[in-house]
């Protein structure tokens, strides 16, 4: 079974600064998908960014970007110009290419301080 | 607008009682999922279904049951056999095995408390 590890239970960052959230995963698959989800205090899960393993280029969505290191099985999320609204739980998730069930890490609670 | 509706938002259950959580979607998605969220443990997969009248156990299926009689609906029953049911439950849906997988659409969750 695939496992996803987020080693930082909590992190904080000053507004306008940059922060990086770590995620590692374990799989024997060659093709798969990786995701970062945000869960604000409302508890609604929101997709932040996704990466397809067969694509070498790192995904970017506005202030959010990833550093995907396939050989190291690492998938970190960088948030630039942090905003107060970025305060949330962030979950890293893994999905196999030929199967739809997703596995999540334990999450990182990010607090953006004014 | 299309989306997923979970009800109720809050649910209280007495010990020894079964309770059913509702999940309905109008996205025409084939696949639906139930996750349980506990503090410090992220989301754990309970059950999932990829087609009507078929479903598979996830990692923590013991004490839970599901049905998929309609494409739009995937209710979860928390039975009295579930030892520690107090948790936040999330339902999700997705298209089935598309080449470009955009992940899940999630409902807003149900908070279940055993009293």
PDB file of C-alpha atoms in Angstrom, chain A residues 1-6 23-37 47 49-53 68 70 73-75 91-106, chain B residues 33 35 43 45 59 101 103-104:
ATOM      1  CA  UNK A   1       0.000   0.000   0.000  1.00  0.00           C
ATOM      2  CA  UNK A   2       1.134   3.517  -0.718  1.00  0.00           C
ATOM      3  CA  UNK A   3       2.048   5.727   2.234  1.00  0.00           C
ATOM      4  CA  UNK A   4       2.292   9.493   2.383  1.00  0.00           C
ATOM      5  CA  UNK A   5       4.361  11.233   5.058  1.00  0.00           C
ATOM      6  CA  UNK A   6       4.190  14.848   6.103  1.00  0.00           C
ATOM      7  CA  UNK A  23       5.834  15.579   1.672  1.00  0.00           C
ATOM      8  CA  UNK A  24       7.363  12.212   0.904  1.00  0.00           C
ATOM      9  CA  UNK A  25       5.643   9.109  -0.357  1.00  0.00           C
ATOM     10  CA  UNK A  26       6.382   5.461  -0.869  1.00  0.00           C
ATOM     11  CA  UNK A  27       5.331   3.586  -3.982  1.00  0.00           C
ATOM     12  CA  UNK A  28       6.567   1.044  -6.473  1.00  0.00           C
ATOM     13  CA  UNK A  29       4.450   2.543  -9.239  1.00  0.00           C
ATOM     14  CA  UNK A  30       5.985   4.531 -12.076  1.00  0.00           C
ATOM     15  CA  UNK A  31       2.901   6.491 -13.083  1.00  0.00           C
ATOM     16  CA  UNK A  32       0.776   8.284 -10.516  1.00  0.00           C
ATOM     17  CA  UNK A  33      -0.663  11.629  -9.467  1.00  0.00           C
ATOM     18  CA  UNK A  34       0.199  13.853  -6.520  1.00  0.00           C
ATOM     19  CA  UNK A  35      -1.958  16.550  -5.002  1.00  0.00           C
ATOM     20  CA  UNK A  36      -1.906  19.242  -2.362  1.00  0.00           C
ATOM     21  CA  UNK A  37      -5.216  20.050  -0.715  1.00  0.00           C
ATOM     22  CA  UNK A  47      -7.473  21.463  -4.391  1.00  0.00           C
ATOM     23  CA  UNK A  49      -2.175  22.001  -7.053  1.00  0.00           C
ATOM     24  CA  UNK A  50      -1.635  18.679  -8.814  1.00  0.00           C
ATOM     25  CA  UNK A  51       1.317  16.950 -10.449  1.00  0.00           C
ATOM     26  CA  UNK A  52       1.422  14.069 -12.900  1.00  0.00           C
ATOM     27  CA  UNK A  53       4.415  11.840 -12.242  1.00  0.00           C
ATOM     28  CA  UNK A  68       8.701  17.238  -7.474  1.00  0.00           C
ATOM     29  CA  UNK A  70      10.551  11.576  -8.460  1.00  0.00           C
ATOM     30  CA  UNK A  73       9.820  10.409  -3.863  1.00  0.00           C
ATOM     31  CA  UNK A  74       9.460  13.943  -2.597  1.00  0.00           C
ATOM     32  CA  UNK A  75       6.708  16.443  -3.364  1.00  0.00           C
ATOM     33  CA  UNK A  91      -2.680  17.691   2.982  1.00  0.00           C
ATOM     34  CA  UNK A  92      -0.442  15.929   0.518  1.00  0.00           C
ATOM     35  CA  UNK A  93      -2.136  13.091  -1.392  1.00  0.00           C
ATOM     36  CA  UNK A  94      -1.163  10.256  -3.731  1.00  0.00           C
ATOM     37  CA  UNK A  95      -3.235   8.484  -6.373  1.00  0.00           C
ATOM     38  CA  UNK A  96      -2.143   5.584  -8.569  1.00  0.00           C
ATOM     39  CA  UNK A  97      -2.506   6.052 -12.315  1.00  0.00           C
ATOM     40  CA  UNK A  98      -4.937   3.172 -12.857  1.00  0.00           C
ATOM     41  CA  UNK A  99      -6.863   3.433  -9.626  1.00  0.00           C
ATOM     42  CA  UNK A 100      -8.957   6.249  -8.235  1.00  0.00           C
ATOM     43  CA  UNK A 101      -8.543   5.787  -4.498  1.00  0.00           C
ATOM     44  CA  UNK A 102      -6.438   8.526  -2.949  1.00  0.00           C
ATOM     45  CA  UNK A 103      -4.165   8.301   0.086  1.00  0.00           C
ATOM     46  CA  UNK A 104      -3.468  11.295   2.276  1.00  0.00           C
ATOM     47  CA  UNK A 105      -0.712  12.385   4.616  1.00  0.00           C
ATOM     48  CA  UNK A 106      -1.431  13.421   8.202  1.00  0.00           C
TER      49      UNK A 106
ATOM     50  CA  UNK B  33     -15.616   7.827  -1.602  1.00  0.00           C
ATOM     51  CA  UNK B  35     -13.097   9.282   4.367  1.00  0.00           C
ATOM     52  CA  UNK B  43      -7.935  11.381   5.979  1.00  0.00           C
ATOM     53  CA  UNK B  45     -10.361   5.784   3.353  1.00  0.00           C
ATOM     54  CA  UNK B  59      -8.264   0.924   4.929  1.00  0.00           C
ATOM     55  CA  UNK B 101      -6.891  13.223 -13.220  1.00  0.00           C
ATOM     56  CA  UNK B 103      -8.554  14.701  -8.102  1.00  0.00           C
ATOM     57  CA  UNK B 104     -11.703  14.703  -6.056  1.00  0.00           C
TER      58      UNK B 104
END
